[in-house]
Tab-separated table of C-alpha atoms in Angstrom:
chain	number	residue	atom	x	y	z
A	701	UNK	CA	-95.662	42.011	23.302
A	702	UNK	CA	-98.250	39.680	24.971
A	703	UNK	CA	-101.094	40.209	22.149
A	704	UNK	CA	-98.260	39.103	19.330
A	705	UNK	CA	-97.745	35.623	21.471
A	706	UNK	CA	-100.776	35.151	23.381
A	707	UNK	CA	-103.722	36.747	21.536
A	708	UNK	CA	-107.486	36.314	22.191
A	709	UNK	CA	-108.760	36.797	19.060
A	710	UNK	CA	-106.888	36.595	15.674
A	711	UNK	CA	-108.159	37.915	12.091
A	712	UNK	CA	-106.533	36.844	8.820
A	713	UNK	CA	-106.349	38.898	6.185
A	714	UNK	CA	-106.044	37.417	2.728
A	715	UNK	CA	-107.063	33.503	3.578
A	716	UNK	CA	-107.511	31.701	0.646
A	717	UNK	CA	-109.607	28.588	-0.121
A	718	UNK	CA	-106.478	27.089	-2.150
A	719	UNK	CA	-104.524	24.327	-0.023
A	720	UNK	CA	-101.602	25.366	-2.249
A	721	UNK	CA	-101.288	28.897	-1.235
A	722	UNK	CA	-99.883	30.236	2.001
A	723	UNK	CA	-103.088	31.679	2.986
A	724	UNK	CA	-104.615	28.778	3.106
A	725	UNK	CA	-101.635	27.437	5.425
A	726	UNK	CA	-102.300	30.399	7.716
A	727	UNK	CA	-105.680	30.086	8.001
A	728	UNK	CA	-105.629	25.898	8.514
A	729	UNK	CA	-103.149	26.509	11.290
A	730	UNK	CA	-105.072	29.025	13.072
A	731	UNK	CA	-108.226	27.280	12.656
A	732	UNK	CA	-106.644	23.530	14.071
A	733	UNK	CA	-104.380	25.336	16.648
A	734	UNK	CA	-106.006	28.770	18.044
A	735	UNK	CA	-108.750	28.091	20.985
A	736	UNK	CA	-109.853	32.103	20.354
A	737	UNK	CA	-112.086	34.160	18.187
A	738	UNK	CA	-110.908	33.557	14.932
A	739	UNK	CA	-111.965	35.759	11.900
A	740	UNK	CA	-111.168	34.875	8.215
A	741	UNK	CA	-110.998	37.977	5.979
A	742	UNK	CA	-111.550	38.007	2.167
A	743	UNK	CA	-114.131	39.393	0.479
A	744	UNK	CA	-113.914	36.709	-2.496
A	745	UNK	CA	-115.646	34.077	-0.251
A	746	UNK	CA	-118.432	33.469	1.864
A	747	UNK	CA	-116.905	30.413	3.904
A	748	UNK	CA	-114.059	28.874	4.096
A	749	UNK	CA	-113.895	25.146	4.839
A	750	UNK	CA	-116.699	25.442	6.945
A	751	UNK	CA	-115.931	28.926	8.569
A	752	UNK	CA	-117.441	32.327	7.798
A	753	UNK	CA	-115.703	34.199	6.145
A	754	UNK	CA	-115.710	38.377	6.544
A	755	UNK	CA	-115.059	40.565	3.333
A	756	UNK	CA	-113.475	43.261	5.450
A	757	UNK	CA	-112.205	44.142	9.020
A	758	UNK	CA	-114.623	47.164	9.031
A	759	UNK	CA	-117.051	44.033	9.175
A	760	UNK	CA	-115.894	42.089	12.332
A	761	UNK	CA	-118.059	42.312	15.501
A	762	UNK	CA	-115.019	43.153	17.681
A	763	UNK	CA	-111.734	44.734	17.215
A	764	UNK	CA	-108.786	41.701	17.027
A	765	UNK	CA	-105.853	41.554	19.684
A	766	UNK	CA	-103.917	40.589	16.304
A	767	UNK	CA	-104.302	40.787	12.010
A	768	UNK	CA	-102.030	38.511	10.097
A	769	UNK	CA	-101.585	39.622	6.939
A	770	UNK	CA	-100.715	37.639	3.798
A	771	UNK	CA	-101.203	39.549	0.605
A	772	UNK	CA	-99.157	40.940	-1.866
A	773	UNK	CA	-96.785	43.374	-0.419
A	774	UNK	CA	-98.443	46.272	-3.087
A	775	UNK	CA	-101.806	45.822	-0.830
A	776	UNK	CA	-100.208	45.831	2.485
A	777	UNK	CA	-100.464	49.906	2.855
A	778	UNK	CA	-103.968	49.885	1.941
A	779	UNK	CA	-104.592	46.548	4.470
A	780	UNK	CA	-102.870	48.419	7.524
A	781	UNK	CA	-104.799	51.237	6.981
A	782	UNK	CA	-108.033	49.167	7.372
A	783	UNK	CA	-105.899	47.870	10.825
A	784	UNK	CA	-105.733	51.112	11.743
A	785	UNK	CA	-108.993	52.647	11.269
A	786	UNK	CA	-110.251	49.476	12.963
A	787	UNK	CA	-108.402	50.223	15.935
A	788	UNK	CA	-106.119	46.812	15.940
A	789	UNK	CA	-102.292	47.706	17.210
A	790	UNK	CA	-100.613	44.155	16.389
A	791	UNK	CA	-99.945	43.742	12.840
A	792	UNK	CA	-98.266	40.560	11.615
A	793	UNK	CA	-97.106	40.400	8.007
A	794	UNK	CA	-96.118	36.958	6.687
A	795	UNK	CA	-95.929	38.575	2.812
A	796	UNK	CA	-92.447	39.140	0.882
A	797	UNK	CA	-91.713	41.486	-1.514
A	798	UNK	CA	-90.528	43.982	0.738
A	799	UNK	CA	-87.204	45.824	1.841
A	800	UNK	CA	-85.581	42.402	0.998
A	801	UNK	CA	-85.783	42.998	-2.590
A	802	UNK	CA	-84.975	45.905	-3.516
A	803	UNK	CA	-85.600	49.545	-4.170
A	804	UNK	CA	-89.319	49.249	-5.438
A	805	UNK	CA	-90.029	46.615	-2.366
A	806	UNK	CA	-88.260	49.656	0.523
A	807	UNK	CA	-91.203	51.966	-1.140
A	808	UNK	CA	-93.816	50.095	-0.298
A	809	UNK	CA	-92.131	49.182	3.510
A	810	UNK	CA	-91.756	52.435	3.937
A	811	UNK	CA	-95.410	53.181	3.399
A	812	UNK	CA	-96.140	50.681	5.607
A	813	UNK	CA	-94.173	52.099	8.591
A	814	UNK	CA	-95.867	55.293	7.603
A	815	UNK	CA	-99.044	54.180	8.214
A	816	UNK	CA	-98.058	52.407	11.114
A	817	UNK	CA	-96.561	55.621	12.888
A	818	UNK	CA	-100.016	57.506	11.827
A	819	UNK	CA	-102.308	54.763	13.661
A	820	UNK	CA	-99.903	53.529	16.644
A	821	UNK	CA	-99.343	50.073	14.839
A	822	UNK	CA	-96.800	47.584	15.951
A	823	UNK	CA	-95.634	45.499	12.916
A	824	UNK	CA	-94.123	41.530	13.352
A	825	UNK	CA	-91.822	41.549	10.350
A	826	UNK	CA	-92.939	41.602	7.071
A	827	UNK	CA	-91.251	38.856	4.995
A	828	UNK	CA	-90.903	36.242	8.100
A	829	UNK	CA	-92.710	32.849	8.921
A	830	UNK	CA	-94.788	34.352	11.690
A	831	UNK	CA	-94.851	32.879	15.327
A	832	UNK	CA	-95.001	29.504	17.039
A	833	UNK	CA	-96.159	28.992	20.666
A	834	UNK	CA	-95.186	25.787	21.811
A	835	UNK	CA	-96.825	26.200	25.586
A	836	UNK	CA	-100.452	27.411	23.871
A	837	UNK	CA	-100.293	25.324	20.745
A	838	UNK	CA	-100.800	28.574	18.830
A	839	UNK	CA	-99.360	28.267	14.965
A	840	UNK	CA	-99.547	31.206	13.615
A	841	UNK	CA	-97.577	30.968	10.623
A	842	UNK	CA	-98.032	29.456	6.880
A	843	UNK	CA	-95.791	26.309	7.868
A	844	UNK	CA	-97.396	23.367	6.521
A	845	UNK	CA	-99.941	21.644	8.588
A	846	UNK	CA	-98.546	18.170	8.196
A	847	UNK	CA	-95.510	19.358	9.802
A	848	UNK	CA	-96.348	20.776	12.841
A	849	UNK	CA	-99.474	18.182	13.847
A	850	UNK	CA	-98.621	15.441	16.500
A	851	UNK	CA	-95.013	16.599	17.123
A	852	UNK	CA	-95.732	20.203	18.368
A	853	UNK	CA	-94.710	19.593	22.190
A	854	UNK	CA	-94.212	22.447	25.027
A	855	UNK	CA	-90.693	22.643	26.122
A	856	UNK	CA	-88.004	25.629	27.741
A	857	UNK	CA	-86.273	26.623	24.213
A	858	UNK	CA	-87.505	29.909	22.675
A	859	UNK	CA	-85.947	30.812	19.386
A	860	UNK	CA	-85.746	34.264	17.693
A	861	UNK	CA	-84.670	33.676	13.818
A	862	UNK	CA	-84.420	37.123	11.533
A	863	UNK	CA	-86.012	34.849	8.775
A	864	UNK	CA	-88.733	33.591	6.985
A	865	UNK	CA	-88.517	30.080	4.939
A	866	UNK	CA	-85.289	29.018	6.789
A	867	UNK	CA	-87.029	29.343	10.167
A	868	UNK	CA	-89.838	27.332	8.566
A	869	UNK	CA	-87.169	24.610	7.634
A	870	UNK	CA	-85.264	24.888	11.101
A	871	UNK	CA	-88.116	24.584	12.657
A	872	UNK	CA	-89.751	21.541	10.892
A	873	UNK	CA	-86.305	20.067	11.456
A	874	UNK	CA	-86.689	20.479	15.497
A	875	UNK	CA	-90.296	19.081	15.334
A	876	UNK	CA	-90.180	16.163	13.361
A	877	UNK	CA	-86.867	15.100	14.934
A	878	UNK	CA	-88.546	15.752	18.644
A	879	UNK	CA	-85.189	17.634	19.659
A	880	UNK	CA	-86.272	19.701	22.334
A	881	UNK	CA	-89.787	20.850	23.317
A	882	UNK	CA	-90.923	24.397	22.481
A	883	UNK	CA	-91.595	27.463	24.075
A	884	UNK	CA	-91.857	30.070	21.209
A	885	UNK	CA	-90.499	30.005	18.184
A	886	UNK	CA	-90.525	33.876	16.441
A	887	UNK	CA	-89.512	34.577	12.978
A	888	UNK	CA	-89.046	38.682	12.618
A	889	UNK	CA	-88.096	38.474	9.206
A	890	UNK	CA	-87.630	42.340	8.386
A	891	UNK	CA	-88.181	43.756	11.623
A	892	UNK	CA	-89.890	46.543	10.322
A	893	UNK	CA	-91.509	47.213	13.971
A	894	UNK	CA	-90.747	44.086	16.345
A	895	UNK	CA	-86.834	43.252	16.542
A	896	UNK	CA	-85.026	40.766	18.528
A	897	UNK	CA	-84.722	42.996	21.308
A	898	UNK	CA	-88.272	43.167	22.237
A	899	UNK	CA	-88.666	39.638	22.132
A	900	UNK	CA	-85.465	39.008	24.369
A	901	UNK	CA	-86.933	41.810	26.691
A	902	UNK	CA	-90.611	39.656	26.545
A	903	UNK	CA	-88.677	36.930	27.635
A	904	UNK	CA	-87.103	38.171	30.516
A	905	UNK	CA	-89.779	37.783	32.412
A	906	UNK	CA	-90.568	34.385	30.741
A	907	UNK	CA	-90.316	31.980	33.469
A	908	UNK	CA	-90.753	28.853	31.093
A	909	UNK	CA	-88.069	29.695	28.687
A	910	UNK	CA	-84.739	28.477	30.112
A	911	UNK	CA	-82.611	28.911	27.011
A	912	UNK	CA	-82.393	31.134	23.843
A	913	UNK	CA	-81.586	30.340	20.199
A	914	UNK	CA	-81.148	33.309	17.890
A	915	UNK	CA	-80.240	33.676	13.985
A	916	UNK	CA	-79.491	37.307	13.462
A	917	UNK	CA	-77.559	39.152	10.233
A	918	UNK	CA	-77.829	42.183	12.242
A	919	UNK	CA	-78.285	43.567	15.565
A	920	UNK	CA	-81.455	46.187	15.539
A	921	UNK	CA	-80.232	48.533	18.338
A	922	UNK	CA	-76.938	47.267	20.245
A	923	UNK	CA	-77.724	49.465	23.762
A	924	UNK	CA	-81.100	47.518	24.333
A	925	UNK	CA	-79.436	44.243	22.805
A	926	UNK	CA	-76.978	44.406	25.118
A	927	UNK	CA	-79.340	45.127	28.043
A	928	UNK	CA	-81.685	42.241	27.134
A	929	UNK	CA	-79.073	39.823	27.163
A	930	UNK	CA	-77.883	41.006	30.822
A	931	UNK	CA	-81.373	41.023	31.903
A	932	UNK	CA	-82.334	37.705	30.787
A	933	UNK	CA	-79.386	35.848	33.016
A	934	UNK	CA	-79.949	32.474	30.661
A	935	UNK	CA	-78.390	30.978	28.489
A	936	UNK	CA	-78.481	32.205	24.461
A	937	UNK	CA	-76.962	30.734	21.523
A	938	UNK	CA	-76.503	32.965	18.597
A	939	UNK	CA	-75.781	31.945	14.970
A	940	UNK	CA	-74.783	34.966	13.399
A	941	UNK	CA	-75.158	35.236	9.498
A	942	UNK	CA	-73.120	37.686	7.359
A	943	UNK	CA	-69.498	37.218	8.970
A	944	UNK	CA	-67.888	37.207	5.691
A	945	UNK	CA	-67.920	39.738	2.972
A	946	UNK	CA	-69.935	37.651	1.039
A	947	UNK	CA	-72.259	36.498	3.372
A	948	UNK	CA	-72.745	40.245	4.308
A	949	UNK	CA	-73.854	40.772	1.097
A	950	UNK	CA	-76.157	38.279	0.924
A	951	UNK	CA	-77.830	39.415	4.355
A	952	UNK	CA	-78.357	42.737	2.586
A	953	UNK	CA	-80.722	41.149	-0.074
A	954	UNK	CA	-82.223	38.431	2.212
A	955	UNK	CA	-83.730	40.470	4.988
A	956	UNK	CA	-82.504	44.347	4.391
A	957	UNK	CA	-79.849	43.682	6.991
A	958	UNK	CA	-76.380	45.570	7.266
A	959	UNK	CA	-74.258	42.909	9.083
A	960	UNK	CA	-71.485	45.136	10.410
A	961	UNK	CA	-68.405	44.824	11.141
A	962	UNK	CA	-67.608	41.204	12.180
A	963	UNK	CA	-64.699	41.867	14.015
A	964	UNK	CA	-66.722	44.171	16.347
A	965	UNK	CA	-69.262	41.891	16.523
A	966	UNK	CA	-67.314	38.953	17.409
A	967	UNK	CA	-65.914	41.571	20.102
A	968	UNK	CA	-69.404	42.408	21.270
A	969	UNK	CA	-70.879	38.979	21.675
A	970	UNK	CA	-68.007	37.534	23.320
A	971	UNK	CA	-68.303	40.275	26.105
A	972	UNK	CA	-72.203	39.296	26.379
A	973	UNK	CA	-71.259	35.650	27.262
A	974	UNK	CA	-73.204	33.945	24.346
A	975	UNK	CA	-72.436	30.780	23.122
A	976	UNK	CA	-71.480	30.853	19.150
A	977	UNK	CA	-73.292	28.041	16.788
A	978	UNK	CA	-71.775	27.875	13.245
A	979	UNK	CA	-75.061	26.282	11.539
A	980	UNK	CA	-78.661	25.621	12.548
A	981	UNK	CA	-77.398	21.533	13.648
A	982	UNK	CA	-75.195	22.947	16.088
A	983	UNK	CA	-77.435	25.443	17.682
A	984	UNK	CA	-80.029	22.595	17.933
A	985	UNK	CA	-77.506	20.390	19.469
A	986	UNK	CA	-76.230	23.041	21.780
A	987	UNK	CA	-79.934	24.224	22.680
A	988	UNK	CA	-80.987	20.572	23.751
A	989	UNK	CA	-77.674	19.886	25.710
A	990	UNK	CA	-78.602	23.319	27.799
A	991	UNK	CA	-82.360	22.185	28.874
A	992	UNK	CA	-80.954	18.780	29.322
A	993	UNK	CA	-78.156	19.747	31.501
A	994	UNK	CA	-80.113	22.316	33.390
A	995	UNK	CA	-77.885	23.323	36.152
A	996	UNK	CA	-75.201	20.971	36.049
A	997	UNK	CA	-71.412	22.105	35.918
A	998	UNK	CA	-68.122	20.830	34.257
A	999	UNK	CA	-64.941	21.173	33.170
A	1000	UNK	CA	-62.246	20.214	31.081
A	1001	UNK	CA	-61.059	17.120	32.819
A	1002	UNK	CA	-63.367	14.242	30.530
A	1003	UNK	CA	-63.693	10.193	31.119
A	1004	UNK	CA	-64.510	8.338	28.008
A	1005	UNK	CA	-66.452	5.160	28.329
A	1006	UNK	CA	-66.378	2.886	24.917
A	1007	UNK	CA	-66.890	-0.229	23.658
A	1008	UNK	CA	-64.114	-0.001	21.292
A	1009	UNK	CA	-60.685	1.274	21.786
A	1010	UNK	CA	-60.397	3.398	18.687
A	1011	UNK	CA	-63.481	4.799	19.547
A	1012	UNK	CA	-61.442	5.948	22.517
A	1013	UNK	CA	-58.655	6.975	20.341
A	1014	UNK	CA	-60.791	9.133	17.917
A	1015	UNK	CA	-62.710	11.025	21.004
A	1016	UNK	CA	-59.888	11.400	22.712
A	1017	UNK	CA	-58.445	13.779	19.361
A	1018	UNK	CA	-61.921	15.533	19.533
A	1019	UNK	CA	-61.142	16.805	22.935
A	1020	UNK	CA	-57.885	17.650	22.857
A	1021	UNK	CA	-58.933	19.883	19.392
A	1022	UNK	CA	-62.134	21.556	21.656
A	1023	UNK	CA	-59.553	22.225	24.657
A	1024	UNK	CA	-60.461	19.895	27.047
A	1025	UNK	CA	-58.176	16.878	28.639
A	1026	UNK	CA	-58.572	12.523	29.525
A	1027	UNK	CA	-59.229	13.250	33.216
A	1028	UNK	CA	-57.039	11.053	35.639
A	1029	UNK	CA	-58.899	8.472	37.208
A	1030	UNK	CA	-58.391	8.899	41.244
A	1031	UNK	CA	-57.192	5.406	43.278
A	1032	UNK	CA	-60.340	4.863	44.712
A	1033	UNK	CA	-61.533	4.993	40.850
A	1034	UNK	CA	-59.295	2.492	39.597
A	1035	UNK	CA	-59.680	0.207	42.784
A	1036	UNK	CA	-63.362	0.323	41.810
A	1037	UNK	CA	-63.049	-0.443	38.244
A	1038	UNK	CA	-60.685	-3.491	38.847
A	1039	UNK	CA	-63.639	-5.290	40.342
A	1040	UNK	CA	-65.597	-5.695	36.819
A	1041	UNK	CA	-62.331	-5.935	35.149
A	1042	UNK	CA	-60.391	-9.087	33.747
A	1043	UNK	CA	-57.429	-9.679	35.661
A	1044	UNK	CA	-55.082	-9.913	32.443
A	1045	UNK	CA	-56.421	-6.023	31.877
A	1046	UNK	CA	-56.029	-2.364	34.101
A	1047	UNK	CA	-58.435	0.312	33.683
A	1048	UNK	CA	-57.182	3.455	32.267
A	1049	UNK	CA	-58.755	6.685	30.557
A	1050	UNK	CA	-60.373	6.238	27.751
A	1051	UNK	CA	-62.233	2.736	29.380
A	1052	UNK	CA	-62.670	0.371	26.910
A	1053	UNK	CA	-65.645	-1.780	28.498
A	1054	UNK	CA	-65.453	-4.612	26.168
A	1055	UNK	CA	-63.517	-6.841	28.158
A	1056	UNK	CA	-65.359	-6.074	31.431
A	1057	UNK	CA	-68.573	-6.804	29.906
A	1058	UNK	CA	-67.808	-9.972	28.856
A	1059	UNK	CA	-66.452	-10.981	32.720
A	1060	UNK	CA	-68.738	-9.008	34.658
A	1061	UNK	CA	-71.974	-8.892	33.073
A	1062	UNK	CA	-73.705	-5.917	31.528
A	1063	UNK	CA	-75.741	-4.175	34.664
A	1064	UNK	CA	-73.023	-4.802	36.946
A	1065	UNK	CA	-70.652	-3.085	34.851
A	1066	UNK	CA	-72.655	0.382	33.364
A	1067	UNK	CA	-73.541	0.345	37.802
A	1068	UNK	CA	-69.845	0.074	38.880
A	1069	UNK	CA	-68.098	1.988	36.315
A	1070	UNK	CA	-71.375	5.228	36.508
A	1071	UNK	CA	-70.921	4.962	40.317
A	1072	UNK	CA	-66.999	5.556	40.242
A	1073	UNK	CA	-66.709	8.403	38.211
A	1074	UNK	CA	-69.832	10.299	39.238
A	1075	UNK	CA	-67.476	10.137	42.358
A	1076	UNK	CA	-64.330	10.900	41.208
A	1077	UNK	CA	-63.710	14.916	41.947
A	1078	UNK	CA	-61.371	14.672	39.198
A	1079	UNK	CA	-63.805	13.573	36.568
A	1080	UNK	CA	-65.612	16.842	35.061
A	1081	UNK	CA	-67.859	14.994	32.614
A	1082	UNK	CA	-68.170	11.724	30.892
A	1083	UNK	CA	-68.341	11.110	26.802
A	1084	UNK	CA	-69.722	7.233	26.389
A	1085	UNK	CA	-69.968	5.683	23.212
A	1086	UNK	CA	-72.280	2.723	23.101
A	1087	UNK	CA	-73.916	0.177	20.247
A	1088	UNK	CA	-77.971	0.236	19.798
A	1089	UNK	CA	-79.975	-2.682	19.445
A	1090	UNK	CA	-83.453	-3.556	20.199
A	1091	UNK	CA	-81.713	-5.268	23.799
A	1092	UNK	CA	-79.738	-2.115	24.416
A	1093	UNK	CA	-83.055	0.078	24.030
A	1094	UNK	CA	-84.851	-2.136	26.197
A	1095	UNK	CA	-82.380	-1.924	29.261
A	1096	UNK	CA	-80.978	1.510	28.794
A	1097	UNK	CA	-82.576	2.801	31.841
A	1098	UNK	CA	-81.867	0.034	34.064
A	1099	UNK	CA	-78.441	0.378	32.986
A	1100	UNK	CA	-78.607	4.335	32.937
A	1101	UNK	CA	-80.619	5.269	36.012
A	1102	UNK	CA	-78.010	6.360	38.024
A	1103	UNK	CA	-76.636	9.203	35.837
A	1104	UNK	CA	-80.213	10.821	35.980
A	1105	UNK	CA	-79.744	12.897	39.252
A	1106	UNK	CA	-75.941	13.389	37.990
A	1107	UNK	CA	-74.478	16.743	38.672
A	1108	UNK	CA	-72.073	16.196	35.865
A	1109	UNK	CA	-72.538	16.441	32.036
A	1110	UNK	CA	-72.902	13.124	30.422
A	1111	UNK	CA	-72.973	13.113	26.747
A	1112	UNK	CA	-73.748	9.753	24.803
A	1113	UNK	CA	-72.538	8.812	20.909
A	1114	UNK	CA	-74.508	5.676	19.866
A	1115	UNK	CA	-73.341	3.374	17.225
A	1116	UNK	CA	-74.937	0.289	15.536
A	1117	UNK	CA	-78.809	0.165	13.761
A	1118	UNK	CA	-79.850	3.379	12.795
A	1119	UNK	CA	-83.480	2.081	13.394
A	1120	UNK	CA	-83.107	1.499	17.074
A	1121	UNK	CA	-81.512	5.389	17.491
A	1122	UNK	CA	-84.169	7.073	17.769
A	1123	UNK	CA	-85.919	4.832	20.566
A	1124	UNK	CA	-82.382	4.918	22.376
A	1125	UNK	CA	-82.261	8.328	22.121
A	1126	UNK	CA	-85.915	9.168	23.498
A	1127	UNK	CA	-85.174	6.350	26.421
A	1128	UNK	CA	-81.615	8.227	27.850
A	1129	UNK	CA	-82.840	11.811	26.839
A	1130	UNK	CA	-85.556	10.975	28.928
A	1131	UNK	CA	-82.746	10.851	31.755
A	1132	UNK	CA	-81.403	14.598	30.846
A	1133	UNK	CA	-78.576	12.798	29.055
A	1134	UNK	CA	-78.248	14.106	25.306
A	1135	UNK	CA	-77.517	11.179	22.143
A	1136	UNK	CA	-75.916	12.541	18.964
A	1137	UNK	CA	-75.321	10.561	15.848
A	1138	UNK	CA	-71.332	11.734	15.606
A	1139	UNK	CA	-68.901	12.076	17.677
A	1140	UNK	CA	-67.894	15.826	16.665
A	1141	UNK	CA	-71.436	16.971	17.875
A	1142	UNK	CA	-71.020	15.193	21.388
A	1143	UNK	CA	-67.776	16.569	22.016
A	1144	UNK	CA	-68.864	20.537	20.527
A	1145	UNK	CA	-72.177	19.809	23.526
A	1146	UNK	CA	-69.321	18.909	26.629
A	1147	UNK	CA	-67.524	22.114	25.168
A	1148	UNK	CA	-70.371	24.040	26.692
A	1149	UNK	CA	-69.275	23.083	30.028
A	1150	UNK	CA	-65.464	24.111	30.234
A	1151	UNK	CA	-65.162	27.496	32.335
């Protein structure tokens, strides 16, 4: 698999000089992101954007580690023949029009499979977005160049997505919003050769991956999948498509997947301890919490900190629906909190800090409250609602620095001036504190830590 993820030389068959075509996007991304030896291939051009363009694979001065194919589906079997004759063993087909479109496309994919078997080719795809390596910066994908430039950053989340355009859109949102750093993002499409099992097995020995996000419409090989997940030993967040009758029907026309029995699949995933997400936003939220909370342990007893009594009530309702409870504060915690509250108001969970802030000032209040809750053995985690503006962003680290080394999960729900939400989020997430713009998303993240 390493030649797919970390190639030293790449040929792209089907490059285009037209900026509106996918062949140009793949070419442009590699030109800008790949430091190895790069061979654009198309007999129509002598040069593309100043780089020499080769008429065919036979004319290349070496056998590339990886060939990326972006030609019409009907031409793919002949291109694979060229790859085989050149001795190329790793081929990524990003084009669509194969088994996902019906019998005619299935016949083309069968011919591709026959050529691959004859030459010993490993096929990634077809009908996929390709691969993005956050550690090396390699973008082997038709994703528009402006999406990832200045946004791709290395990290510890690996994504495996059985889709093409959806993977591109999902990754676009992750990058543009700065959700988390990326180890590798893999779109596997129809899985003619490379499957989620191959990639999970590869990640088993990858020390940089701390959490994995999976979107699957079916499992290619159940015993291999079980073994790979068991050996991985790191959290896996799964979004499973095709769990309803209508969804399963749609999956068959999307990536030619047989979604299988939904009830059996649910039991299988539960047995493996996979974390289930119900949409892509929830998957992103959970992955972010996992990498920010690395090593932290939590439970059902939650302390709520708010600047609004109503926010505390609504948060309590959400906790209850997710199987969590309000923590009973210890006598020592209550005594510590009394030092910052006015005499006319006693502290209780949920903690409305508004009166305390006016009485003792924000730095003293936050530091006292955080210290008391972190030391309270009856508190498993903390939910915090705060109002954000320029002043809060400026002082966020001063208020919350004590939480950076917390052994308990802390999640923040910022409200107020939307213009300051991202700057605030960047500050607190630098301390390992995930922040979400909706209360329900905060509580879902805390639910991760419930035993």
